[in-house]
Structures are given as C-alpha cells and as structure tokens.
Coordinates of C-alpha atoms and ligand atoms in Angstrom, one line a residue:
X1 CA 8.5 21.6 -8.5
X2 CA 5.2 23.7 -8.9
X3 CA 1.8 22.6 -10.0
X4 CA 1.7 21.6 -13.6
X5 CA -1.4 23.2 -15.3
X6 CA -3.8 21.0 -17.2
X7 CA -6.7 21.8 -19.5
X8 CA -8.7 19.5 -17.3
X9 CA -9.9 22.2 -14.8
X10 CA -10.4 19.9 -11.8
X11 CA -6.8 18.9 -12.1
X12 CA -5.7 22.4 -11.1
X13 CA -7.7 22.4 -7.9
X14 CA -5.2 22.5 -5.0
X15 CA -7.3 20.0 -3.1
X16 CA -7.2 17.2 -5.8
X17 CA -5.3 14.1 -5.2
X18 CA -4.6 13.9 -9.0
X19 CA -3.0 17.0 -10.5
X20 CA -1.1 16.5 -13.7
X21 CA 2.0 16.0 -11.6
X22 CA 0.5 12.7 -10.5
X23 CA -1.1 10.7 -13.3
X24 CA -1.8 7.5 -11.3
X25 CA -2.9 4.3 -13.1
X26 CA -6.0 2.3 -12.2
X27 CA -8.6 -0.1 -13.7
X28 CA -12.2 1.0 -14.0
X29 CA -15.4 0.0 -15.6
X30 CA -18.7 1.8 -16.6
X31 CA -22.0 -0.1 -16.0
X32 CA -21.6 -3.7 -17.4
X33 CA -18.6 -3.0 -19.6
X34 CA -15.5 -5.0 -19.0
X35 CA -12.9 -3.4 -16.7
X36 CA -10.1 -1.5 -18.5
X37 CA -7.0 0.7 -17.8
X38 CA -7.4 4.4 -17.1
X39 CA -5.3 7.3 -15.7
X40 CA -6.8 9.6 -13.1
X41 CA -6.6 13.4 -13.8
X42 CA -8.5 15.7 -11.5
X43 CA -12.0 14.1 -11.0
X44 CA -11.8 12.4 -14.3
X45 CA -10.3 9.2 -15.7
X46 CA -8.5 9.3 -19.1
X47 CA -9.7 6.1 -20.9
X48 CA -6.3 5.0 -22.3
X49 CA -7.8 1.8 -23.7
X50 CA -10.0 3.8 -25.9
X51 CA -7.0 6.1 -26.9
X52 CA -5.1 3.0 -27.8
X53 CA -8.1 1.6 -29.8
X54 CA -8.5 4.9 -31.7
X55 CA -4.7 4.9 -32.6
X56 CA -3.8 7.8 -30.3
X57 CA -1.6 5.9 -27.9
X58 CA 0.7 3.1 -29.0
X59 CA 3.3 1.8 -26.6
X60 CA 4.1 -1.7 -28.2
X61 CA 3.3 -3.8 -31.2
X62 CA 0.5 -5.4 -29.2
X63 CA -2.4 -3.8 -27.3
X64 CA -1.5 -3.3 -23.7
X65 CA -4.4 -1.3 -22.1
X66 CA -7.4 -3.4 -23.0
X67 CA -6.7 -5.6 -20.0
X68 CA -8.0 -5.8 -16.5
X69 CA -4.6 -4.8 -15.0
X70 CA -1.5 -2.7 -15.7
X71 CA 0.8 -5.9 -15.7
X72 CA 1.2 -5.7 -19.5
X73 CA 2.4 -2.2 -19.3
X74 CA 4.7 -3.0 -16.5
X75 CA 6.3 -5.8 -18.4
X76 CA 7.3 -3.4 -21.1
X77 CA 9.9 -1.9 -18.9
X78 CA 11.4 1.6 -17.9
X79 CA 11.6 2.9 -21.4
X80 CA 8.0 2.4 -22.1
X81 CA 7.1 3.7 -18.6
X82 CA 8.8 6.9 -19.3
X83 CA 7.4 7.2 -22.8
X84 CA 3.8 6.7 -21.5
X85 CA 4.2 9.4 -18.9
X86 CA 5.7 11.8 -21.3
X87 CA 2.8 11.4 -23.7
X88 CA 0.2 11.6 -21.1
X89 CA 1.8 14.8 -19.9
X90 CA 1.9 16.3 -23.4
X91 CA -1.8 15.2 -24.0
X92 CA -3.1 16.8 -20.7
X93 CA -1.0 20.0 -20.3
X94 CA -2.7 23.3 -20.5
X95 CA -2.8 24.5 -24.1
X96 CA -2.1 21.0 -25.6
X97 CA -3.2 20.8 -29.2
X98 CA -4.2 17.2 -28.4
X99 CA -7.2 18.4 -26.2
X100 CA -9.5 17.9 -29.3
X101 CA -8.9 14.2 -29.7
X102 CA -8.3 13.5 -26.0
X103 CA -11.3 15.2 -24.4
X104 CA -13.9 12.8 -25.8
X105 CA -12.0 10.0 -23.8
X106 CA -12.3 11.6 -20.4
X107 CA -14.9 9.9 -18.0
X108 CA -16.1 11.2 -14.8
X109 CA -14.7 9.2 -11.7
X110 CA -18.2 9.6 -10.2
X111 CA -19.6 7.3 -12.9
X112 CA -16.8 4.7 -12.8
X113 CA -16.4 1.5 -10.7
X114 CA -12.8 0.9 -9.6
X115 CA -11.1 -2.5 -9.7
X116 CA -7.8 -4.0 -8.7
X117 CA -5.1 -2.0 -10.6
X118 CA -2.7 -4.8 -11.1
X119 CA -2.6 -8.6 -10.8
X120 CA -0.8 -9.4 -7.7
X121 CA 1.8 -12.1 -8.6
X122 CA 3.2 -12.7 -5.0
X123 CA 3.0 -10.7 -1.8
X124 CA 5.8 -10.2 0.8
X125 CA 5.4 -8.1 3.9
X126 CA 8.3 -6.4 5.7
X127 CA 8.8 -4.9 9.1
X128 CA 10.7 -1.7 8.4
X129 CA 9.1 0.7 10.9
X130 CA 11.6 1.2 13.8
X131 CA 9.0 2.7 16.2
X132 CA 6.5 -0.1 15.4
X133 CA 9.1 -2.8 15.9
X134 CA 10.2 -1.2 19.1
X135 CA 6.7 -0.8 20.4
X136 CA 5.6 -4.3 19.5
X137 CA 8.9 -5.8 20.9
X138 CA 8.5 -3.9 24.1
X139 CA 4.9 -5.1 24.5
X140 CA 5.7 -8.7 23.7
X141 CA 9.4 -9.2 25.2
X142 CA 10.0 -6.1 27.5
X143 CA 11.8 -2.9 26.9
X144 CA 15.4 -4.5 27.2
X145 CA 14.6 -6.8 24.3
X146 CA 12.4 -4.5 22.2
X147 CA 14.3 -4.7 18.9
X148 CA 15.3 -8.2 17.9
X149 CA 19.0 -8.5 17.5
X150 CA 18.8 -8.9 13.6
X151 CA 16.6 -5.9 13.0
X152 CA 19.2 -3.2 12.4
X153 CA 21.0 -5.5 9.9
X154 CA 18.2 -7.3 8.0
X155 CA 15.0 -6.0 6.4
X156 CA 12.8 -8.7 8.2
X157 CA 9.9 -10.1 6.1
X158 CA 7.6 -12.9 5.6
X159 CA 5.9 -14.4 2.4
X160 CA 2.4 -13.5 2.4
X161 CA -0.6 -14.6 0.1
X162 CA -1.3 -12.8 -3.1
X163 CA -4.9 -14.0 -2.9
X164 CA -5.5 -12.1 0.4
X165 CA -5.0 -8.8 -1.3
X166 CA -8.2 -6.9 -2.0
X167 CA -9.2 -3.4 -3.4
X168 CA -10.0 -0.4 -1.2
X169 CA -13.8 -0.5 -0.5
X170 CA -14.1 -4.3 -0.3
X171 CA -15.8 -5.2 3.1
X172 CA -15.2 -8.5 4.8
X173 CA -16.1 -10.5 7.9
X174 CA -14.2 -10.7 11.1
X175 CA -12.1 -13.9 11.0
X176 CA -12.3 -17.0 13.2
X177 CA -9.2 -18.5 14.5
X178 CA -7.3 -20.3 17.2
X179 CA -7.0 -18.0 20.3
X180 CA -5.3 -18.7 23.6
X181 CA -4.8 -16.2 26.2
X182 CA -1.6 -16.6 28.3
X183 CA -3.5 -17.8 31.4
X184 CA -5.7 -20.2 29.5
X185 CA -4.9 -24.0 29.6
X186 CA -5.9 -24.7 26.0
X187 CA -6.8 -22.7 22.9
X188 CA -10.4 -22.1 21.7
X189 CA -11.8 -21.5 18.2
X190 CA -13.6 -18.2 18.1
X191 CA -13.8 -14.9 16.2
X192 CA -10.8 -12.7 16.7
X193 CA -11.4 -10.1 19.5
X194 CA -8.3 -8.2 18.8
X195 CA -8.6 -7.3 15.1
X196 CA -6.3 -4.6 13.9
X197 CA -4.9 -2.6 11.0
X198 CA -1.3 -1.9 10.0
X199 CA -0.6 1.4 8.2
X200 CA 1.9 0.6 5.3
X201 CA 3.0 1.4 1.8
X202 CA 3.0 -1.2 -0.9
X203 CA 5.7 -1.2 -3.5
X204 CA 4.7 -2.8 -6.9
X205 CA 7.6 -4.6 -8.7
X206 CA 7.3 -3.8 -12.5
X207 CA 10.2 -5.8 -13.8
X208 CA 11.4 -9.3 -13.1
X209 CA 14.7 -10.6 -11.8
X210 CA 16.5 -13.7 -12.9
X211 CA 16.3 -16.9 -10.8
X212 CA 19.6 -17.3 -9.0
X213 CA 20.7 -13.8 -9.6
X214 CA 20.6 -11.2 -6.8
X215 CA 20.0 -7.6 -7.6
X216 CA 21.6 -4.5 -6.2
X217 CA 19.8 -1.8 -4.4
X218 CA 20.1 0.4 -7.5
X219 CA 18.8 -2.4 -9.8
X220 CA 16.0 -3.0 -7.3
X221 CA 15.0 0.7 -7.4
X222 CA 14.8 0.7 -11.2
X223 CA 12.5 -2.5 -10.9
X224 CA 9.8 -0.7 -8.9
X225 CA 6.9 0.6 -10.9
X226 CA 5.0 2.5 -8.3
X227 CA 3.4 2.6 -4.8
X228 CA 0.0 2.2 -3.2
X229 CA -1.3 2.5 0.4
X230 CA -1.6 -0.8 2.1
X231 CA -3.5 -1.9 5.2
X232 CA -2.3 -5.3 6.5
X233 CA -5.3 -6.3 8.6
X234 CA -4.0 -8.3 11.6
X235 CA -5.7 -10.5 14.1
X236 CA -3.4 -10.0 17.2
X237 CA -4.9 -12.7 19.3
X238 CA -4.4 -15.3 16.5
X239 CA -1.0 -13.9 15.8
X240 CA 0.1 -14.0 19.5
X241 CA -0.6 -17.8 19.7
X242 CA 0.5 -18.9 16.2
X243 CA 3.6 -16.8 15.5
X244 CA 6.3 -18.8 17.2
X245 CA 8.5 -20.0 15.7
X246 CA 7.7 -19.4 12.0
X247 CA 6.0 -16.0 12.2
X248 CA 2.7 -14.7 11.0
X249 CA 0.3 -17.0 9.2
X250 CA -3.5 -17.0 9.6
X251 CA -3.4 -13.6 11.6
X252 CA -2.4 -11.9 8.4
X253 CA -4.3 -13.9 5.8
X254 CA -7.8 -12.6 6.2
X255 CA -7.3 -9.5 4.0
X256 CA -4.7 -7.0 2.8
X257 CA -6.3 -3.8 1.4
X258 CA -4.6 -1.6 -1.2
X259 CA -5.6 1.8 -2.5
X260 CA -7.0 1.8 -6.0
X261 CA -4.4 4.0 -8.0
X262 CA -0.9 3.0 -8.7
X263 CA 1.1 6.2 -8.0
X264 CA 4.1 5.9 -10.2
X265 CA 7.7 6.1 -9.0
X266 CA 8.2 9.0 -11.5
X267 CA 5.4 11.0 -9.9
X268 CA 7.1 10.7 -6.5
X269 CA 10.7 11.5 -7.7
X270 CA 10.6 15.1 -6.3
X271 CA 9.9 13.7 -2.9
X272 CA 12.7 11.4 -2.5
X273 CA 14.4 11.5 1.0
X274 CA 17.2 9.4 2.5
X275 CA 16.5 6.6 5.1
X276 CA 17.4 7.6 8.6
X277 CA 21.0 7.5 9.9
X278 CA 22.3 4.0 10.7
X279 CA 23.0 3.0 14.2
X280 CA 25.2 0.3 13.0
X281 CA 26.7 0.0 9.5
X282 CA 24.7 -2.2 6.9
X283 CA 26.4 -4.8 4.9
X284 CA 27.7 -3.5 1.6
X285 CA 24.9 -5.1 -0.3
X286 CA 22.3 -3.2 1.5
X287 CA 23.9 0.3 1.5
X288 CA 21.9 3.1 -0.3
X289 CA 23.8 4.9 -3.1
X290 CA 21.2 7.8 -2.8
X291 CA 17.9 8.8 -1.4
X292 CA 15.5 5.8 -1.9
X293 CA 12.6 6.7 0.5
X294 CA 9.7 9.1 -0.2
X295 CA 8.3 11.7 2.1
X296 CA 4.6 10.8 2.1
X297 CA 2.3 12.1 4.8
X298 CA -0.1 9.4 6.2
X299 CA -3.2 9.2 8.4
X300 CA -5.6 6.7 9.8
X301 CA -9.4 7.3 10.2
X302 CA -11.9 5.3 12.1
X303 CA -15.7 5.6 11.6
X304 CA -18.3 3.5 13.6
X305 CA -21.5 2.4 11.8
X306 CA -23.7 5.5 11.3
X307 CA -21.2 7.7 13.0
X308 CA -18.5 10.2 12.0
X309 CA -14.8 9.6 11.4
X310 CA -12.1 10.5 13.8
X311 CA -8.5 10.7 12.6
X312 CA -6.5 8.7 15.2
X313 CA -3.0 9.0 13.8
X314 CA -0.8 11.1 11.6
X315 CA 2.7 10.1 10.5
X316 CA 5.0 10.0 7.6
X317 CA 6.8 7.4 5.5
X318 CA 10.2 9.1 6.5
X319 CA 9.8 6.9 9.6
X320 CA 10.8 3.8 7.6
X321 CA 14.3 2.5 8.3
X322 CA 14.7 0.4 5.1
X323 CA 13.5 1.5 1.7
X324 CA 11.5 -0.7 -0.7
X325 CA 14.6 -0.9 -2.9
X326 CA 16.7 -2.2 0.0
X327 CA 14.0 -4.8 0.8
X328 CA 13.7 -5.8 -2.7
X329 CA 17.4 -6.2 -3.1
X330 CA 17.4 -8.3 0.2
X331 CA 14.7 -10.4 -1.2
X332 CA 16.9 -11.6 -4.0
X333 CA 20.0 -12.4 -2.0
X334 CA 19.0 -16.1 -2.0
X335 CA 18.7 -16.0 -5.7
X336 CA 14.8 -15.7 -5.3
X337 CA 13.3 -14.5 -8.6
X338 CA 11.0 -11.5 -8.5
X339 CA 8.0 -11.3 -10.8
X340 CA 6.1 -8.6 -12.6
X341 CA 3.3 -7.7 -10.2
X342 CA 5.0 -8.6 -6.9
X343 CA 3.7 -6.7 -4.1
X344 CA 6.0 -5.6 -1.1
X345 CA 4.5 -4.3 2.2
X346 CA 6.7 -1.8 3.8
X347 CA 5.9 -2.8 7.4
X348 CA 3.8 -0.6 9.8
X349 CA 4.8 3.0 9.8
X350 CA 4.7 4.5 13.3
X351 CA 6.0 7.8 14.6
X352 CA 7.4 8.3 18.1
X353 CA 4.2 9.7 19.7
X354 CA 1.0 8.0 20.6
X355 CA -1.0 10.0 17.9
X356 CA 1.4 9.0 15.1
X357 CA 1.4 5.1 15.7
X358 CA 0.4 2.9 12.8
X359 CA -1.7 0.3 14.4
X360 CA -4.4 0.1 17.1
X361 CA -2.3 -2.4 19.1
X362 CA 0.3 0.5 19.6
X363 CA -2.2 3.2 20.1
X364 CA -4.1 1.4 22.7
X365 CA -0.8 -0.2 24.1
X366 CA -2.1 -3.8 23.8
X367 CA -5.6 -2.8 24.9
X368 CA -4.5 -1.4 28.1
X369 CA -4.9 2.2 27.2
X370 CA -8.3 2.6 25.2
X371 CA -8.4 5.8 23.1
X372 CA -11.3 8.1 22.5
X373 CA -13.1 8.4 19.1
X374 CA -16.2 10.5 18.2
X375 CA -19.0 8.6 19.8
X376 CA -17.1 6.1 22.0
X377 CA -13.7 4.5 22.8
X378 CA -11.8 1.7 21.1
X379 CA -8.8 -0.7 21.9
X380 CA -9.2 -2.7 18.7
X381 CA -11.7 -2.8 15.8
X382 CA -15.4 -3.3 16.7
X383 CA -17.9 -4.8 14.2
X384 CA -19.0 -2.5 11.4
X385 CA -16.2 0.0 12.0
X386 CA -14.7 1.5 8.8
X387 CA -10.9 2.1 8.8
X388 CA -9.5 4.4 6.2
X389 CA -5.8 5.1 5.3
X390 CA -4.9 8.2 3.3
X391 CA -1.5 9.4 2.1
X392 CA -0.2 12.3 0.0
X393 CA 3.3 13.8 -0.9
X394 CA 3.0 17.6 -0.6
X395 CA 4.6 19.9 -3.3
X396 CA 4.4 23.6 -4.0
X397 CA 0.6 24.3 -4.4
X398 CA -0.4 20.7 -5.2
X399 CA -0.1 17.2 -3.6
X400 CA 0.4 13.7 -5.0
X401 CA -2.4 11.7 -3.5
X402 CA -3.2 8.1 -3.4
X403 CA -7.0 8.0 -3.0
X404 CA -8.5 6.3 0.1
X405 CA -7.5 2.7 1.2
X406 CA -10.6 1.7 3.1
X407 CA -12.5 -1.2 4.3
X408 CA -15.3 -2.1 6.8
X409 CA -15.1 -5.1 9.2
X410 CA -18.4 -6.9 9.2
X411 CA -19.5 -9.2 12.0
X412 CA -18.0 -12.7 12.1
X413 CA -20.0 -15.3 10.2
X414 CA -21.7 -18.0 12.2
X415 CA -19.2 -20.7 13.2
X416 CA -17.9 -21.8 9.8
X417 CA -17.5 -25.5 10.9
X418 CA -21.0 -25.6 12.5
X419 CA -19.5 -27.5 15.4
Ligands
CA501 CA1 2.6 -5.8 8.3

C-alpha cells in the first residue's frame, strides 16, 4: 500500500512516524487541562474529544473520548473500531471537504503532554523470542539445555503487575532487592547491579472473553485492539536468586515502560507475516490459520548522562515464535477471562547476531563481554543512562511508527528501610 496523502502537510513527510496510514491513539493534555483522547497525524494531534463535543464525531449513545484512556472506545468493539478509523481517514484525507471543521481541532504535538493511552487492566508477560530463550538458557543452564523442553509447545508466560506499567519518558530509581551471587553464603539487600532492559512488543486486548470459555486463535486475533513498544525492565541479579521455582517476581516489578501511542491492528494489517516454521507441530488449538505476526523493525539506543546515543541493537518482530493471538488463545485455555485493557508482553525479541539481541544480558553475555558505546563501555545499565526503544513497519514511501519508548534509570534511593 502506498502513502495515503493528507491535507495535514507534516503527515506526508516520509520521515514522520504518523502518516495518514497510521492514525495511532493517545491521551494528551495542554497546560492544566484534563487529559483527553487524541489521534496523532504528522506532527499534530487531532482532538477527537473536541470533535465529539461539537457533534462532528459520534461513535455511541454516550461520550467515549472525554476520558483519560481509550478503554471506552475499546469496549465498543470491532464494528466501532472500524467505523472510527474510516471516519478519521475521511476527515484527514487530501481534498476532504471536512477540513474546514476538522482543522480547528488540530493541536501541535510540541505543545501537548502525553499520558498513558489506556488503563492497564492486567499485565501478562510472555517469552516468545526463540533466540532470547536460547541465549538465556545457554547462560543459565548450558548449551545442551538451552531451550526448556516445553518451549516449542507452550507460549510460556507469567502474570505481571498492571501497576508497574508506566508511560515512556517516566524516569525511576534503580531498585533494591535481595541479591546472592553463586559463591556467596547468604543473600544481601542492596541496589541491583545488573539492571537491564527487554525489547518487546505489547499487545492490547480490546474485547473481553467469558470466564470459563477458552477462545480460538482467530477469536483472540479479533480481540486485539493494537500494539505498543514495551520495555520490560529487569534486575538480573534479583531474578537469578528469586526465580526458582515460581519464576520472575520483584526482578520485573520495578517498571514496565510502554510507548505513548496505540498503533492499531488495522494500521499494521499490510505488514502481517507468518510465524517461523515449526520444529515440532503445535497442538491444534495453537495452530495459526493465517499470518498473525507483524514485520516491525526495532532498535535499542543507550545514552549516558550528558552524552550522545549509541544504537546497540537492531532486530525485527519477525523473530517471534508465537504471535500475540496464539499467546492470548493459550491464556484462556484454563477458562481465564480476559478483560478490556489487558496488556500482553511478547517476550524479548532477539535476532541471531550479537548486534540484534534484545537485552544487555545477551549483548554483554552475562557481563563477560562488555560492549562499546560512545564515551564508554557497558555490561548493564549505569546510573542516569537513558534507554530508548524504537519501532516501525516500513511501507512504500512511508512507515508506521510507534514513537519512542524511553526511560532514564536514576541512582538508587538511600536504603529504603534505613537499616
Ligand atoms: Ca519479558
């Protein structure tokens, strides 16, 4: 599909993340006004809340945009999602008669503050990157036992914390936790020394499932509203001591950062691809009836305080072994009900080469092979480093961008227990 032309000039710039083909959904505010829903177009935001208020945009009997999240729109369902995208495309297309009443509701992104685009109901993180699982398994258990025996059969996951999910640009302090090196006799309580990132996609569930009722992969795909970039910040030293036998807990609970705009499933449709060939057949309930992944190019940048950024990894979401639809279907096999606003992390996305790995743990191979950045070397994150994930699906003369997913790790607070 080629670039769709808009009367918003900046949306036709080949460098923009937000051409008319994209139309991602966010929440913004101006000055002291309350946050409300908006749609990114070029370097502007269309204030759909004002459009609804003035009677130009009506999706339901009740108002859905004058809210600090897109959850009300998600709850309306697929027909309304398609209706909204069709109307927005009509409003903003080059030559649209609607320009006269739409243009007064455009706001410069430079003047807006962004907020969490949706209210996270619950958060589940998966482990669908094969290279990542192989690398971590090799480091922790040896090359012979790299992939756990269940990995090729089950989309492995754990239930995370919705309260840990924060918006891009929100800085936070290095966490404290229980640490125990293999040769130490006892654990200590100290700031994490091996603090890390995980490059992931987040899938947003826009429609609920019924308690006790599993959904198919096709039904699961239809339930997904859109995607964000997701950084699952991870304290490797806390993780190594705590994870057996129940998996990650405090190592993953400090923060999970998401990018600010929900890129809709509809915008990503031209970029659908199949998951990789299966080494062993999947059980029937997990088989994909059609392409359910998206080809999104991804990168990681690291910037020390006062320094310049170095891109340390480039990879693609084509590396994922399971799609979000497969993960969501598997999530419901027990009868577990899914909710509007649930967030699913894909798992760390790593390519086969060192410069395509999705975590510092892998790039530095557990700290044994520090890597060079502009102005220094790194094995793990140092205080005041800013880590940024970027992603885009590339079309003919345009790209569908996500906006940056960024955060700075501030020094650990003084001992929080003062002991
Ligand atoms: Ca993860």
